[in-house]
Short mmCIF file of C-alpha atoms in Angstrom, two decimals:
data_model
loop_
_atom_site.label_atom_id
_atom_site.label_comp_id
_atom_site.label_asym_id
_atom_site.label_seq_id
_atom_site.Cartn_x
_atom_site.Cartn_y
_atom_site.Cartn_z
CA MET A 235 -37.08 -7.17 -12.03
CA ALA A 236 -34.50 -4.47 -14.48
CA PRO A 237 -32.16 -5.52 -16.74
CA ILE A 238 -28.34 -5.32 -14.95
CA ALA A 239 -26.23 -3.59 -17.07
CA VAL A 240 -23.12 -4.61 -17.89
CA PRO A 241 -20.31 -2.72 -19.00
CA THR A 242 -18.36 -3.16 -22.33
CA PRO A 243 -15.34 -5.34 -21.08
CA GLN A 244 -11.70 -4.15 -21.12
CA PRO A 245 -8.32 -5.32 -20.67
CA GLN A 246 -7.46 -6.48 -17.38
CA VAL A 247 -4.01 -6.67 -16.55
CA VAL A 248 -3.46 -9.93 -14.40
CA ALA A 249 0.23 -10.96 -13.06
CA GLY A 250 1.71 -8.68 -15.57
CA THR A 251 0.10 -9.43 -18.19
CA GLU A 252 -2.51 -7.61 -20.22
CA ARG A 253 -5.57 -9.68 -21.01
CA GLU A 254 -8.54 -9.42 -23.28
CA VAL A 255 -11.85 -9.92 -22.17
CA LEU A 256 -14.33 -9.96 -24.92
CA ARG A 257 -18.36 -11.15 -24.73
CA CYS A 258 -19.21 -13.36 -27.40
CA GLU A 259 -21.82 -12.23 -29.32
CA HIS A 260 -24.03 -15.67 -29.74
CA CYS A 261 -23.53 -16.85 -26.02
CA LYS A 262 -23.22 -13.62 -24.31
CA LEU A 263 -20.65 -15.34 -22.14
CA VAL A 264 -17.85 -13.10 -20.75
CA GLN A 265 -14.65 -14.71 -20.93
CA PHE A 266 -10.71 -14.23 -21.57
CA ARG A 267 -9.67 -13.86 -25.24
CA THR A 268 -8.74 -17.29 -26.42
CA GLY A 269 -5.79 -18.62 -28.68
CA ASN A 270 -7.92 -19.30 -31.37
CA ASP A 271 -10.35 -17.05 -30.53
CA ILE A 272 -13.30 -19.75 -30.35
CA CYS A 273 -16.12 -19.31 -27.70
CA ARG A 274 -15.04 -21.46 -24.77
CA LYS A 275 -19.23 -22.21 -24.20
CA CYS A 276 -20.61 -22.38 -27.65
CA LYS A 277 -17.47 -22.86 -29.74
CA LYS A 278 -18.51 -20.03 -32.33
CA SER A 279 -16.11 -17.34 -33.44
CA LEU A 280 -15.28 -14.43 -30.74
CA LEU A 281 -14.18 -11.96 -33.96
CA PRO A 282 -16.92 -9.92 -35.04
CA GLU A 283 -18.09 -10.82 -38.31
CA LEU A 284 -17.11 -8.95 -41.57
CA PRO A 285 -19.66 -7.50 -43.73
CA LYS A 286 -20.38 -9.40 -46.98
CA VAL A 287 -18.05 -7.83 -49.85
CA GLN A 288 -19.98 -8.48 -53.27
CA PRO A 289 -17.13 -9.87 -56.20
CA ILE A 290 -17.24 -7.23 -58.28
CA ALA A 291 -16.88 -8.25 -61.88
CA ILE A 292 -14.05 -6.65 -63.86
CA VAL A 293 -15.06 -7.04 -67.82
CA ALA A 294 -12.51 -5.41 -70.26
CA GLU A 295 -13.70 -3.79 -73.00
CA PRO A 296 -13.66 -5.50 -76.52
CA ASP A 297 -11.14 -3.08 -77.77
CA ALA A 298 -8.84 -2.47 -75.04
CA PRO A 299 -5.16 -4.07 -75.30
CA HIS A 300 -4.33 -7.15 -74.13
CA ALA A 301 -1.85 -8.24 -71.44
CA GLU A 302 1.60 -8.76 -73.37
CA GLY A 303 1.28 -12.34 -71.58
CA ILE A 304 -2.50 -12.65 -73.57
CA GLN A 305 -0.67 -11.25 -76.84
CA VAL A 306 1.91 -14.15 -76.67
CA ALA A 307 -0.69 -16.70 -75.88
CA SER A 308 -3.12 -16.05 -78.45
CA ALA A 309 -0.04 -15.76 -81.21
CA VAL A 310 1.36 -18.98 -80.29
CA ARG A 311 -1.91 -20.37 -80.58
CA ASP A 312 -3.03 -18.77 -83.80
CA LEU A 313 0.43 -19.74 -85.34
CA ARG A 314 0.71 -23.10 -83.93
CA HIS A 315 -3.22 -23.19 -86.35
CA VAL A 316 -1.37 -22.28 -89.38
CA ARG A 317 1.07 -24.58 -88.96
CA ASN A 318 -1.34 -27.09 -88.98
CA LEU A 319 0.64 -28.11 -86.12
CA SER A 320 -0.68 -30.02 -82.43
CA GLN A 321 0.83 -28.80 -79.23
CA ARG A 322 2.52 -31.98 -78.94
CA GLN A 323 4.41 -31.50 -82.11
CA LEU A 324 5.31 -28.07 -81.18
CA ALA A 325 6.35 -29.11 -78.11
CA THR A 326 8.27 -32.11 -79.49
CA ARG A 327 9.73 -29.03 -81.64
CA MET A 328 10.97 -27.13 -79.06
CA ASN A 329 12.05 -30.41 -76.69
CA VAL A 330 9.47 -29.57 -74.00
CA PRO A 331 6.53 -31.13 -72.55
CA ARG A 332 3.59 -30.44 -74.12
CA THR A 333 2.13 -29.03 -71.16
CA TYR A 334 4.12 -26.66 -70.79
CA ILE A 335 2.89 -25.07 -74.70
CA SER A 336 -0.96 -25.47 -73.21
CA LYS A 337 0.48 -23.35 -70.16
CA ILE A 338 1.78 -20.39 -72.73
CA GLU A 339 -1.39 -20.43 -74.83
CA ASN A 340 -3.75 -20.25 -71.84
CA GLY A 341 -1.64 -17.45 -70.66
CA LYS A 342 -0.92 -19.61 -67.64
CA ALA A 343 2.93 -19.37 -68.22
CA MET A 344 4.95 -16.78 -69.66
CA PRO A 345 7.63 -17.74 -71.68
CA THR A 346 11.44 -16.56 -71.06
CA LEU A 347 13.45 -14.91 -73.75
CA SER A 348 14.97 -18.16 -74.38
CA SER A 349 11.55 -19.73 -74.81
CA LEU A 350 10.26 -16.99 -77.04
CA ASP A 351 13.48 -17.61 -79.23
CA ARG A 352 12.76 -21.52 -79.49
CA LEU A 353 9.18 -21.14 -79.78
CA ALA A 354 9.68 -18.66 -82.84
CA ARG A 355 11.84 -21.37 -84.47
CA ALA A 356 9.70 -23.96 -84.23
CA LEU A 357 6.68 -22.09 -85.67
CA GLN A 358 8.93 -20.66 -88.46
CA VAL A 359 8.46 -16.93 -87.41
CA ASP A 360 10.55 -13.86 -85.87
CA ILE A 361 10.21 -13.69 -82.81
CA SER A 362 8.43 -10.24 -83.12
CA ALA A 363 5.37 -12.09 -84.49
CA LEU A 364 5.08 -13.57 -81.11
CA LEU A 365 4.94 -9.77 -79.51
CA ARG A 366 2.63 -8.13 -82.27
CA ASP A 367 -1.29 -7.74 -81.55
CA ALA A 368 -3.14 -10.27 -83.44
CA PRO A 369 -4.62 -7.79 -85.90
CA THR A 370 -1.27 -6.52 -87.00
CA ARG A 371 -0.23 -10.25 -86.87
CA HIS A 372 -2.79 -10.77 -89.06
CA LYS A 373 -2.48 -7.97 -91.86
CA ASP A 374 1.65 -9.00 -91.80
CA GLU A 375 0.78 -12.48 -92.59
CA THR A 376 -2.04 -11.06 -95.52
CA ALA A 377 0.98 -8.71 -96.85
CA VAL A 378 3.43 -11.81 -96.95
CA LEU A 379 0.58 -13.86 -99.07
CA MET A 380 -0.47 -11.42 -101.37
CA THR A 381 3.16 -11.05 -102.84
CA ASP A 382 2.40 -14.36 -104.56
CA PRO A 383 1.21 -13.05 -107.94
CA PHE A 384 -1.27 -15.99 -108.04
CA LEU A 385 -3.07 -15.73 -104.78
CA ALA A 386 -3.43 -11.91 -104.85
CA GLU A 387 -4.83 -12.35 -108.86
CA ILE A 388 -7.63 -15.33 -106.56
CA ALA A 389 -8.02 -12.89 -103.81
CA LYS A 390 -9.54 -10.12 -106.27
CA PHE A 391 -12.83 -12.76 -106.69
CA THR A 392 -13.25 -14.47 -103.39
CA SER A 393 -14.79 -11.41 -102.19
CA HIS A 394 -17.95 -12.25 -104.39
CA LEU A 395 -18.35 -15.43 -102.99
CA THR A 396 -20.73 -16.89 -100.98
CA SER A 397 -20.30 -18.62 -97.73
CA THR A 398 -20.56 -21.75 -99.22
CA GLN A 399 -18.60 -20.99 -102.35
CA LYS A 400 -15.75 -20.31 -100.29
CA SER A 401 -15.99 -23.24 -97.90
CA ILE A 402 -15.93 -25.42 -101.40
CA PHE A 403 -13.18 -23.57 -103.14
CA LEU A 404 -10.74 -23.51 -99.32
CA ASN A 405 -12.20 -27.64 -99.36
CA HIS A 406 -10.57 -27.80 -103.31
CA VAL A 407 -7.80 -25.42 -102.19
CA ARG A 408 -6.78 -27.99 -99.17
CA GLU A 409 -6.88 -31.15 -101.18
CA LEU A 410 -4.53 -29.78 -103.68
CA ALA A 411 -2.01 -28.63 -100.99
CA GLN A 412 -2.25 -32.46 -99.38
CA GLY A 413 -1.57 -33.97 -102.56
CA ARG A 414 1.23 -31.61 -103.01
CA ALA A 415 2.63 -32.15 -99.77
CA ARG A 416 1.94 -36.05 -99.95
CA LYS A 417 4.01 -35.58 -103.24
CA LEU A 418 6.85 -34.00 -102.06
CA ALA A 419 6.77 -36.51 -98.64
#
C-alpha cells in the first residue's frame, strides 16, 4: 500500500477568522494552532526547534582599556586598601550601606557624581583620582611619595633588595608606623 501524501497545512478561514493548521513534528497530528503552542495529543511544543547556538566567550585583551565603571571600581578598591579601610569603615564615612560600597567595587553599581564626590572625600583624594586608570593613579601616588626626601633616599636602595629583605623591611616600616599611630592616638 502506497503512503498517502498529505499536503502542507495551510491557514484556513473559519467563520471570518483565520486559523492556522499545523502538523506536530512529534506525533504528526494535524491540528489548529493552540493558544499556548502545545500539541493537544503529545503535549510537546508546536513551534519549530531553534538551532542551538554555542555561546561565544569574549575575552578582553589584557592591555585593552577598561570600561569607565571598572576603572572606578578598581580605583575605589585600591584606594580603600591603601588607606587600610574596610568596606564598612568607608561606608560609615560616606553614610551609606556597606553593600553599596561592595557593589561599586564589583562594578555592579556606578556611583552618581555626588556619590563620587563623597567617595573622594571619604578616601581623602581628588575626585579625578577615582576616574583615572590604575597605572596612572599608581604613578601619581608614587610621585607624591617621592617628594618626601627620606622615602626618595630609601627608594634608591630598595631596588637592590631580595624579596625576603623587602618583606622584612616593610614589616619594620609597618611596625614603626603602627607605633607612631598609637602614640598619636
